[in-house]
Coordinates of C-alpha atoms in Angstrom, one line a residue:
Chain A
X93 CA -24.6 7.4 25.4
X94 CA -26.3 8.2 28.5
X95 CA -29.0 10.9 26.5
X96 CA -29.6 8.4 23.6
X97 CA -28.7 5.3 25.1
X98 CA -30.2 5.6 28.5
X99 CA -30.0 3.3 31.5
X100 CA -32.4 0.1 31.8
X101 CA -33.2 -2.2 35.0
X102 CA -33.6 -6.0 34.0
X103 CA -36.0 -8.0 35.6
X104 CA -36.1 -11.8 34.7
X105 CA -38.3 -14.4 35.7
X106 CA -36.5 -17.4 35.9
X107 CA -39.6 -20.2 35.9
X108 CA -43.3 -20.6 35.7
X109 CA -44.5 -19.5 39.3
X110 CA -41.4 -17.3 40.9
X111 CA -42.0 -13.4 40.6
X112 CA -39.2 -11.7 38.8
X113 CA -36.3 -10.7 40.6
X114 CA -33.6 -7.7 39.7
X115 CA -30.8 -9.0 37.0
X116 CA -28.6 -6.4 36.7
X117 CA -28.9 -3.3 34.0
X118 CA -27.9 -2.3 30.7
X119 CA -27.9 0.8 27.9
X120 CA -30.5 0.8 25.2
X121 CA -32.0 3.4 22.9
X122 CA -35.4 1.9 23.5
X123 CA -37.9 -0.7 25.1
X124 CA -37.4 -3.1 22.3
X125 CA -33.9 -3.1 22.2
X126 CA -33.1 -2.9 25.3
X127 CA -35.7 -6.4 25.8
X128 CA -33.4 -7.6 22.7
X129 CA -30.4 -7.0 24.7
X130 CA -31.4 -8.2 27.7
X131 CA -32.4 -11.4 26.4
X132 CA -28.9 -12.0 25.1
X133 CA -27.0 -10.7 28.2
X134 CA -29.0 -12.2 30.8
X135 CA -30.3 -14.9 29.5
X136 CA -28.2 -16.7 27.3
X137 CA -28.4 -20.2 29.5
X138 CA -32.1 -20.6 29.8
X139 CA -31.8 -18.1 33.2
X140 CA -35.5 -16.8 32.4
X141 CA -39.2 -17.6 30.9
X142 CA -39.8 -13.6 30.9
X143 CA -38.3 -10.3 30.9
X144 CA -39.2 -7.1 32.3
X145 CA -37.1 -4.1 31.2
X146 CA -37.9 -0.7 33.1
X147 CA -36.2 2.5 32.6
X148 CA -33.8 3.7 35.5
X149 CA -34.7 7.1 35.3
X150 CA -38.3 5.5 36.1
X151 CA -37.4 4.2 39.5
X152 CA -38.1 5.7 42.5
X153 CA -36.1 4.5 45.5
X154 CA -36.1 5.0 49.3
X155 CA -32.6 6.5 50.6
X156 CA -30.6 4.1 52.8
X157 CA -29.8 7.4 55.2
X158 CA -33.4 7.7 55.6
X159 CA -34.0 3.8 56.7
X160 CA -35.0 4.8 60.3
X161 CA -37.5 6.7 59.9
X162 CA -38.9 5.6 56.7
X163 CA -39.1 1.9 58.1
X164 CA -40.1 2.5 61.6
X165 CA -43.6 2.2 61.4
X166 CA -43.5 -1.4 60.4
X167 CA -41.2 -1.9 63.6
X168 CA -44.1 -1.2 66.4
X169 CA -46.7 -2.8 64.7
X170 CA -45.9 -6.6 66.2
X171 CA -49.4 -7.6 65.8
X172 CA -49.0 -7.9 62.4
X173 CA -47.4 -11.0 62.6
X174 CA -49.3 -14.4 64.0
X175 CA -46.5 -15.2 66.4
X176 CA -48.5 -12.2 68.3
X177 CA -51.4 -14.2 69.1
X178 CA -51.9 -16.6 71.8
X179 CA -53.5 -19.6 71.3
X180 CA -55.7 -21.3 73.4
X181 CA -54.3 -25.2 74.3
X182 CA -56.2 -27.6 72.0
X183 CA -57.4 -25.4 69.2
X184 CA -56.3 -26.5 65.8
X185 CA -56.7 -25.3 62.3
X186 CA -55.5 -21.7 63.3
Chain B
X295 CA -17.6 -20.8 55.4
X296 CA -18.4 -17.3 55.9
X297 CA -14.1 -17.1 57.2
X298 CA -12.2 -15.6 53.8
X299 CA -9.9 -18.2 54.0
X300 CA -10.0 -21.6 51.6
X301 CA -8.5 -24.5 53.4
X302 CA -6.2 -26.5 51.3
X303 CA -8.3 -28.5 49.9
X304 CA -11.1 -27.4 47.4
X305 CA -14.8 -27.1 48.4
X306 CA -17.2 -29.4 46.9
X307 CA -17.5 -29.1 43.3
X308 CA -14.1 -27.3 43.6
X309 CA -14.2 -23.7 41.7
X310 CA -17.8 -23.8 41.2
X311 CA -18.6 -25.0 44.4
X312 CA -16.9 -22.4 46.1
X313 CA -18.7 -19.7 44.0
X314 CA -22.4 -21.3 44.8
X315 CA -20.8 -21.3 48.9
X316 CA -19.9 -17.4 48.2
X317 CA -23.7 -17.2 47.3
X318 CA -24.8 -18.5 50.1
X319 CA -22.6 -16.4 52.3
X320 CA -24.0 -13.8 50.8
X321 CA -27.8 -14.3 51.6
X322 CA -27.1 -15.6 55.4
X323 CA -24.6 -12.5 55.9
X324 CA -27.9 -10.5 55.0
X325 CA -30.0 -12.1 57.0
X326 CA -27.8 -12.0 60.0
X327 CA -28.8 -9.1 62.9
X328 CA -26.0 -6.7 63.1
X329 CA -27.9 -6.1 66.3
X330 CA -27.9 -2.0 65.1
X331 CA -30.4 0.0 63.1
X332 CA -29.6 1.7 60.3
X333 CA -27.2 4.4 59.6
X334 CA -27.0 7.3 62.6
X335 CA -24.7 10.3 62.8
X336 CA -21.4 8.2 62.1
X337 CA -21.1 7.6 58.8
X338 CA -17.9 5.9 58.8
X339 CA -18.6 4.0 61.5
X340 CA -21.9 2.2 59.7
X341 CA -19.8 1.9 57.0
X342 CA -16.9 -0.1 58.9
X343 CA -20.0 -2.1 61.0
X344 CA -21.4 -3.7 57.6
X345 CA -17.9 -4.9 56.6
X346 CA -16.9 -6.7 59.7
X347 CA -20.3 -8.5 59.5
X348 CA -19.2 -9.5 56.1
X349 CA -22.2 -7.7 54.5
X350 CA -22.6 -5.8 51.2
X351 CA -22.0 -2.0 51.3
X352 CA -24.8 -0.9 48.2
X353 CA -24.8 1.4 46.1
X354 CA -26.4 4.4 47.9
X355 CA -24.7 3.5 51.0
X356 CA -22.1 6.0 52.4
X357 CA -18.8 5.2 51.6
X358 CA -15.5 6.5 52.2
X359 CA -14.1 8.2 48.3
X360 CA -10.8 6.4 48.2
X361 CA -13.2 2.7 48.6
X362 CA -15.5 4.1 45.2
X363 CA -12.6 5.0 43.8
X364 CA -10.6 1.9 43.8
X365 CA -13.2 0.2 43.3
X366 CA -14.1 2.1 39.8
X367 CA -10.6 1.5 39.1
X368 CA -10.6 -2.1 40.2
X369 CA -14.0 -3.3 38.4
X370 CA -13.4 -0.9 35.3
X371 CA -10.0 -2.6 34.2
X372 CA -11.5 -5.8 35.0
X373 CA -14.2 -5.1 32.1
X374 CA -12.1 -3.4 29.9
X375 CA -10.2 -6.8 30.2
X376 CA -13.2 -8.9 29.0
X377 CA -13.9 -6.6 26.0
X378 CA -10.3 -6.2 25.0
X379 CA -10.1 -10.5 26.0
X380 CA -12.2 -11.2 23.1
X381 CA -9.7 -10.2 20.5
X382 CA -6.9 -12.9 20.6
X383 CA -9.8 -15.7 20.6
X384 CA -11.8 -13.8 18.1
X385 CA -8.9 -14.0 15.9
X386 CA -9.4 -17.9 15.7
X387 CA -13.4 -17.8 14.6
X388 CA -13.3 -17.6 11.0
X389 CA -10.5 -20.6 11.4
X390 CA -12.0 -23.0 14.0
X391 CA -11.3 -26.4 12.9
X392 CA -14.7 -27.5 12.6
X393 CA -17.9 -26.2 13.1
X394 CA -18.5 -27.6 16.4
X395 CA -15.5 -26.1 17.7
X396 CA -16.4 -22.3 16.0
X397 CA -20.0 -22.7 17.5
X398 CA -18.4 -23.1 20.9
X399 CA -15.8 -20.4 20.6
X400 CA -18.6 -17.7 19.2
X401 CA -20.8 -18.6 22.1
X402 CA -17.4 -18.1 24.5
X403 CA -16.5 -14.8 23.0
X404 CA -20.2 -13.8 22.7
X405 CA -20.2 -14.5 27.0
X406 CA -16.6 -12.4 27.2
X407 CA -18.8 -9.3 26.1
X408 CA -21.6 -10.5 28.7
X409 CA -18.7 -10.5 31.3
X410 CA -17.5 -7.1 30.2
X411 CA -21.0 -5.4 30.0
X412 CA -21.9 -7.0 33.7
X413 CA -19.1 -5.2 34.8
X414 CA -19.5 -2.4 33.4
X415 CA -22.7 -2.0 35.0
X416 CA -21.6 -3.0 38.4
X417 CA -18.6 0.3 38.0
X418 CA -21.8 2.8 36.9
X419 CA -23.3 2.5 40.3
X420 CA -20.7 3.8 41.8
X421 CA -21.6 7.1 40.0
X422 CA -19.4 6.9 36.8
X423 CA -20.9 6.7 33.4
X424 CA -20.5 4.0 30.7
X425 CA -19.2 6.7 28.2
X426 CA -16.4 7.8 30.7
X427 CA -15.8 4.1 31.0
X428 CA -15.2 3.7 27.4
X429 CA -13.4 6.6 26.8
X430 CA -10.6 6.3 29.6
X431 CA -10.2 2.9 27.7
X432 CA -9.9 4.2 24.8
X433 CA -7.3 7.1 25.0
X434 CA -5.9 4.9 27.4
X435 CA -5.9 6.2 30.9
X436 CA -7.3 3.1 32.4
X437 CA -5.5 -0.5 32.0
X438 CA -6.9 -3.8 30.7
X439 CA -5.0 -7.2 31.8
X440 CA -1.5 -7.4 30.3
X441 CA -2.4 -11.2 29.1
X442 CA -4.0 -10.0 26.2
X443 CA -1.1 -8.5 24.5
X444 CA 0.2 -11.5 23.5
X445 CA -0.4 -13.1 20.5
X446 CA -2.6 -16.7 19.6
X447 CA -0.6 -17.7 16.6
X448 CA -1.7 -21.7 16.5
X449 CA -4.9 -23.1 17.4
X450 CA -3.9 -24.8 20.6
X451 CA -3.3 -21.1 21.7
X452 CA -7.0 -21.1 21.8
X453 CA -7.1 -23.7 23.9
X454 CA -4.3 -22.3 26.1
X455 CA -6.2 -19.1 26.6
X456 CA -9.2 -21.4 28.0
X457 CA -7.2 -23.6 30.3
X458 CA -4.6 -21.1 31.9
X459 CA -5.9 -17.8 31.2
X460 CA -9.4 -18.5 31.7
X461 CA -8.2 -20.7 34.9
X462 CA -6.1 -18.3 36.3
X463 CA -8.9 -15.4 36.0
X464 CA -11.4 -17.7 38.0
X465 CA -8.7 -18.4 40.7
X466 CA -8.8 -14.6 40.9
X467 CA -11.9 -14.0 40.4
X468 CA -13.4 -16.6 42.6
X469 CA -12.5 -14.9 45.9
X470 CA -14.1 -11.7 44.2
X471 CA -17.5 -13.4 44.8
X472 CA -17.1 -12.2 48.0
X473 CA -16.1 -8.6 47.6
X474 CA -17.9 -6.6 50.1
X475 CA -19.2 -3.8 47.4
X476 CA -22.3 -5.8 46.7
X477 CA -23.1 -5.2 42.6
X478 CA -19.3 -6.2 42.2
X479 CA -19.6 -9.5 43.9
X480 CA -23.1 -10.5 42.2
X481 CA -21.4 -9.9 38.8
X482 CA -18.2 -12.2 40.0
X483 CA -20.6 -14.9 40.8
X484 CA -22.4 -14.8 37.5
X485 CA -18.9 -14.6 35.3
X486 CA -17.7 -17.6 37.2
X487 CA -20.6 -19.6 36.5
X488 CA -19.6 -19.4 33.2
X489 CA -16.4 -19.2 33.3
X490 CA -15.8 -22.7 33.8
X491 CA -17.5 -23.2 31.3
X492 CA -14.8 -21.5 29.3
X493 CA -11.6 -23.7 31.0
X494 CA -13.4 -26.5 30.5
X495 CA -13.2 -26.6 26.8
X496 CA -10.0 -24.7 26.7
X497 CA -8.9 -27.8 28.6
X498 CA -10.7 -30.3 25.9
X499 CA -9.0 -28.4 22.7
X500 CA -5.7 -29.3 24.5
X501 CA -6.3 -32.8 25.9
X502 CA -7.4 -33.6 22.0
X503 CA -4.8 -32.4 20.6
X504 CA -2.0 -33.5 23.3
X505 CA -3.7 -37.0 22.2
X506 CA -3.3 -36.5 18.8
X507 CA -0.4 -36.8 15.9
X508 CA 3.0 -35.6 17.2
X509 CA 3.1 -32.7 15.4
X510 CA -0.8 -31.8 17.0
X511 CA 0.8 -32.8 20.9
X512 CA 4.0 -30.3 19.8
X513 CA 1.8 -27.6 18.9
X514 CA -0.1 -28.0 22.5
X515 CA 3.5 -28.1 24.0
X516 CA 4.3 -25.2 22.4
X517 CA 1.6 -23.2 23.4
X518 CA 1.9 -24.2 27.2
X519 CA 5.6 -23.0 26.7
X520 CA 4.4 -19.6 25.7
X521 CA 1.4 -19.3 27.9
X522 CA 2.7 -20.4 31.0
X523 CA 4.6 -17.7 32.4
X524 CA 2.0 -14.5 31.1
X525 CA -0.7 -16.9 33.1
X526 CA 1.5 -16.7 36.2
X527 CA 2.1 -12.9 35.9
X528 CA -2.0 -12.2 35.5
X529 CA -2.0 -12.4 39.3
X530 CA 0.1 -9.6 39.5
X531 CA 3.3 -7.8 40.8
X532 CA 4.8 -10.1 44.0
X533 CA 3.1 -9.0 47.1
X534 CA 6.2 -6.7 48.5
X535 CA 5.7 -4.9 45.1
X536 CA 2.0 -4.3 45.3
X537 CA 1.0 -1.3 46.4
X538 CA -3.2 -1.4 46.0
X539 CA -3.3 -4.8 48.6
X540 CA -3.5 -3.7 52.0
X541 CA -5.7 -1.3 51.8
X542 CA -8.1 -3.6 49.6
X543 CA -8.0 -6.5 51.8
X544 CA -9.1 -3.7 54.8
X545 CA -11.8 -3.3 52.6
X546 CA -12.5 -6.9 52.1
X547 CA -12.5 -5.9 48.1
X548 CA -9.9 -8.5 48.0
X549 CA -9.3 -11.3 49.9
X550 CA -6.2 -12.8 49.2
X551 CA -2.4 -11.3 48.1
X552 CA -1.3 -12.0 44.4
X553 CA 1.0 -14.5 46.0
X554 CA -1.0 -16.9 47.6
X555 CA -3.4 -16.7 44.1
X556 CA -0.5 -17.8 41.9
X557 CA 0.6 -20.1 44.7
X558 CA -3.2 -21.7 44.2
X559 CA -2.7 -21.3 40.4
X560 CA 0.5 -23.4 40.1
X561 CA -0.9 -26.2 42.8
X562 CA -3.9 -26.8 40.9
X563 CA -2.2 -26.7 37.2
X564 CA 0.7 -29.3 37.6
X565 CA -1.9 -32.4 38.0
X566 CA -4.0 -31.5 34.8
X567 CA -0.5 -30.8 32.5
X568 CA -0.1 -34.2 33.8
X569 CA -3.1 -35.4 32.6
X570 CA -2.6 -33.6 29.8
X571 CA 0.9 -35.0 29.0
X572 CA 2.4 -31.9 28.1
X573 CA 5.2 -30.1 30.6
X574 CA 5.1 -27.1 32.7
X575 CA 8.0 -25.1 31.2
X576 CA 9.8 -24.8 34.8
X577 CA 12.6 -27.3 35.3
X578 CA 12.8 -26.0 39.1
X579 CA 9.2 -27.3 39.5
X580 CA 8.9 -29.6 42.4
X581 CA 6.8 -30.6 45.2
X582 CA 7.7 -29.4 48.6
X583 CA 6.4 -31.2 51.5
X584 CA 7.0 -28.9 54.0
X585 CA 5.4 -26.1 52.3
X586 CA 2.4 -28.2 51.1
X587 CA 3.0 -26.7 48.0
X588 CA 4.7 -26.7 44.7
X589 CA 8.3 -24.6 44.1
X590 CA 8.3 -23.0 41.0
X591 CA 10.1 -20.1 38.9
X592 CA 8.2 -16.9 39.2
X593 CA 7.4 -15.2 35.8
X594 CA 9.5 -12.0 34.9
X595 CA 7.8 -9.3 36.7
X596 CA 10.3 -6.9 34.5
X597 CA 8.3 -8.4 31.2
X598 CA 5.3 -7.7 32.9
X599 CA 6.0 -3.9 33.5
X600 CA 7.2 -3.5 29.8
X601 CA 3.8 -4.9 28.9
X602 CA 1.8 -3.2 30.9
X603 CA 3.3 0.0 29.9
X604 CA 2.5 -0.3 26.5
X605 CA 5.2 -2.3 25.2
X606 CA 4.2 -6.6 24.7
X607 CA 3.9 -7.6 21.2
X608 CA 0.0 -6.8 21.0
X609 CA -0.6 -3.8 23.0
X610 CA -1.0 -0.8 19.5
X611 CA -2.9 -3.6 17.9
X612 CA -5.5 -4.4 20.6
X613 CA -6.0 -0.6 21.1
X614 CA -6.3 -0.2 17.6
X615 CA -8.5 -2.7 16.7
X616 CA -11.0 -1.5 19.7
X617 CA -11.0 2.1 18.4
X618 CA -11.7 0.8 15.1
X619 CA -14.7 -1.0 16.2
X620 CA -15.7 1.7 18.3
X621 CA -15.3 4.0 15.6
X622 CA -16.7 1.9 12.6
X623 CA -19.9 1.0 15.3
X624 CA -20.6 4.7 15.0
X625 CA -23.7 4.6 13.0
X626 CA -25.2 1.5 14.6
X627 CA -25.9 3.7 17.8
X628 CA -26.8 6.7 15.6
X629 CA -29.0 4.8 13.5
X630 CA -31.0 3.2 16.4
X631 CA -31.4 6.4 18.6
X632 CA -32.5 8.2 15.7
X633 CA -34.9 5.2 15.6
X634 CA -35.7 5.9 19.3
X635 CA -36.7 9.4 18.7
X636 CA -38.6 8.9 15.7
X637 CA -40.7 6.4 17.3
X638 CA -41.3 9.0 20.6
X639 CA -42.4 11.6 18.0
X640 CA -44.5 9.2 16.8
X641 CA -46.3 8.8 20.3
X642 CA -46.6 12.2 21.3
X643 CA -48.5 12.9 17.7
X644 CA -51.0 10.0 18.8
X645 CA -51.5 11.4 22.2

């Protein structure tokens, strides 16, 4: 199953406005069927307006054993948030 | 709320309620600061760190072999059971007694097979693969819940099957929501969403027929009789016989011992037979004050072990009937990745 039935990531949007967010997976032969299948395993209550199906194979993930180093860089750079920033008293708008 | 333990009374919204509080558990324990980074040198130790805080261990997280494997066992029997768990309410489709009623019990079977593929996917990420799955069912190395050896012979068994069987699994189940292997506990929380669904109108076929003729309220008697003791065994082996819980609840794969789940069961089933009108087969059934609780006759765990090993009235049939299907479904998957291919060919020519 796993050569001619590979492995597909579901992605559903659930309403008009909301990006879509990881499901769950499934097998499949192809695109279409595994968009056929998601729409009957995932969304069988009205769960989504749109379905994204991407092949697992496709994906290519960080390493959780790697999450130091790969994520430090975000760590030191505090002055990419706003709370960084002082504020004069009495300015408004910013 | 994020403590394992339910109080005695139910959460708001009972069942359901307590799935959508497992939810949110879930997203604050992920928000909350472990106060540590990520993994360092000590493996094990991260590992341990992310349980006490209640959080999710993920698939490529390190984790100790004897936690994958019990859980591959654990969530692979626990789909097996939903695709095996459509055949004794399958049996009833073609014989609904109306249309309404076979509508509703396609759309329930068709949601057992959602349960059991859900699951299914939650065991592959922890590195085993579907066909392995389906094969260890198949020449029967792994188990699927004894329940569904026994037979449906009337149509309130159908209803049975959703109000005990269906109930029980959620009582299980429900606590599952908040197993600490992450896919695991996002699939619980979607198959208890609908499984009440599924009690519900278990629950309805039964309350309409217990208010029907006498002979319709004898056949829902009846199937209480027979369906009342199985339920109680679902939850397993009594707790000094089972030899997966401690371990498990270390873990926080489980949360509670197969006692205190029955105990849950039988509290919550005596007020809505009595609604019902029909009578828990268990003339020792009484209220104890002390204990908070209800006394009642525990199921024979000897029966259980004869079914599980092969031996209730349904076991060759189930099996048989699933290789059948596997077998006959044979040149669906053919057909359709020869499909696949063809139309790859077909691409690479263009290009």
């Amino acid at each position: 199953m796993s050569d001619s039935s590979p492995l597909w990531e579901v992605f559903v949007r659930a309403r008009r406005g909301l990006a879509h967010t990881h499901v769950g997976s499934l097998h499949a032969p192809d695109a279409e069927l595994a968009l056929r299948n998601a729409r009957d395993l995932y969304t069988r209550r009205q769960e989504g307006v749109s379905i994204w199906v991407v092949p697992a194979s496709g994906i290519t993930a960080s390493s959780p054993d790697e999450k130091d180093a790969f994520f430090d860089p975000a760590a030191d750079k505090v002055y990419r948030h706003p709370t960084f920033y002082e504020v004069p008293e009495g300015v408004a708008h910013l | 709320m994020y403590g394992n333990d339910f109080s005695g009374e139910d959460a708001p919204g009972g069942l359901l309620g307590e799935v959508e509080a497992a939810e949110a558990a879930l997203r604050a324990a992920a928000e909350r600061d472990r106060g540590a980074a990520g993994p360092g040198e000590d493996l094990a130790a991260y590992f341990a760190q992310v349980i006490d805080a209640d959080q999710k261990i993920e698939p490529r997280d390190w984790m100790p072999e004897a936690y994958r494997r019990t859980l591959i066992r654990q969530i692979a029997q626990h789909a097996h059971s939903e695709i095996i768990g459509m055949q004794p309410e399958g049996n009833w489709i073609s014989r609904a007694p109306s249309l309404k009623r076979k509508a509703i019990l396609l759309a329930k079977v068709q949601d057992e097979a959602g349960h059991g593929l859900y699951l299914y996917a939650a065991a592959e990420t922890l590195g085993i693969s579907r066909d392995e799955l389906v094969d260890l069912l198949l020449n029967g190395r792994q188990k699927y819940s004894s329940i569904f050896n026994y037979p449906t012979l009337t149509w309130a068994d159908v209803g049975a099957i959703g109000w005990l069987v269906d109930g029980a699994a959620i009582v299980n189940q429900v606590p599952l929501c908040r197993c600490s292997y992450g896919p695991y506990a996002r699939a619980m929380i979607r198959v208890c969403k609908e499984e009440s669904f599924h009690q519900r109108q278990g629950y309805e076929i039964l309350h309409v027929l217990a208010h029907g003729t006498p002979a319709q309220k004898a056949m829902a008697q009846d199937a209480l009789d027979r369906w009342w003791y199985p339920s109680l065994a679902m939850f397993g082996p009594p707790d000094g016989d089972s030899t997966h819980s401690a371990q498990s609840m270390a873990w926080k794969i489980k949360r509670f011992s197969n006692d205190e789940l029955r105990q849950r069961f039988v509290d919550m089933c005596v007020g809505q037979a009595e609604v019902l009108g029909l009578t828990i087969p268990d003339p020792d059934l009484r209220w104890n004050d002390e204990r908070q609780a209800y006394d009642f006759t525990q199921p024979d765990y000897a029966e259980l072990m004869q079914v599980i090993s092969g031996n209730g009235p349904c076991n060759r049939e189930r099996m048989a009937h699933r290789r059948h299907a596997h077998t006959e479904g044979a040149w669906v998957r053919e057909a359709a990745a020869a499909y696949a291919a063809k139309q790859k060919n077909k691409e690479k020519v263009a290009a």
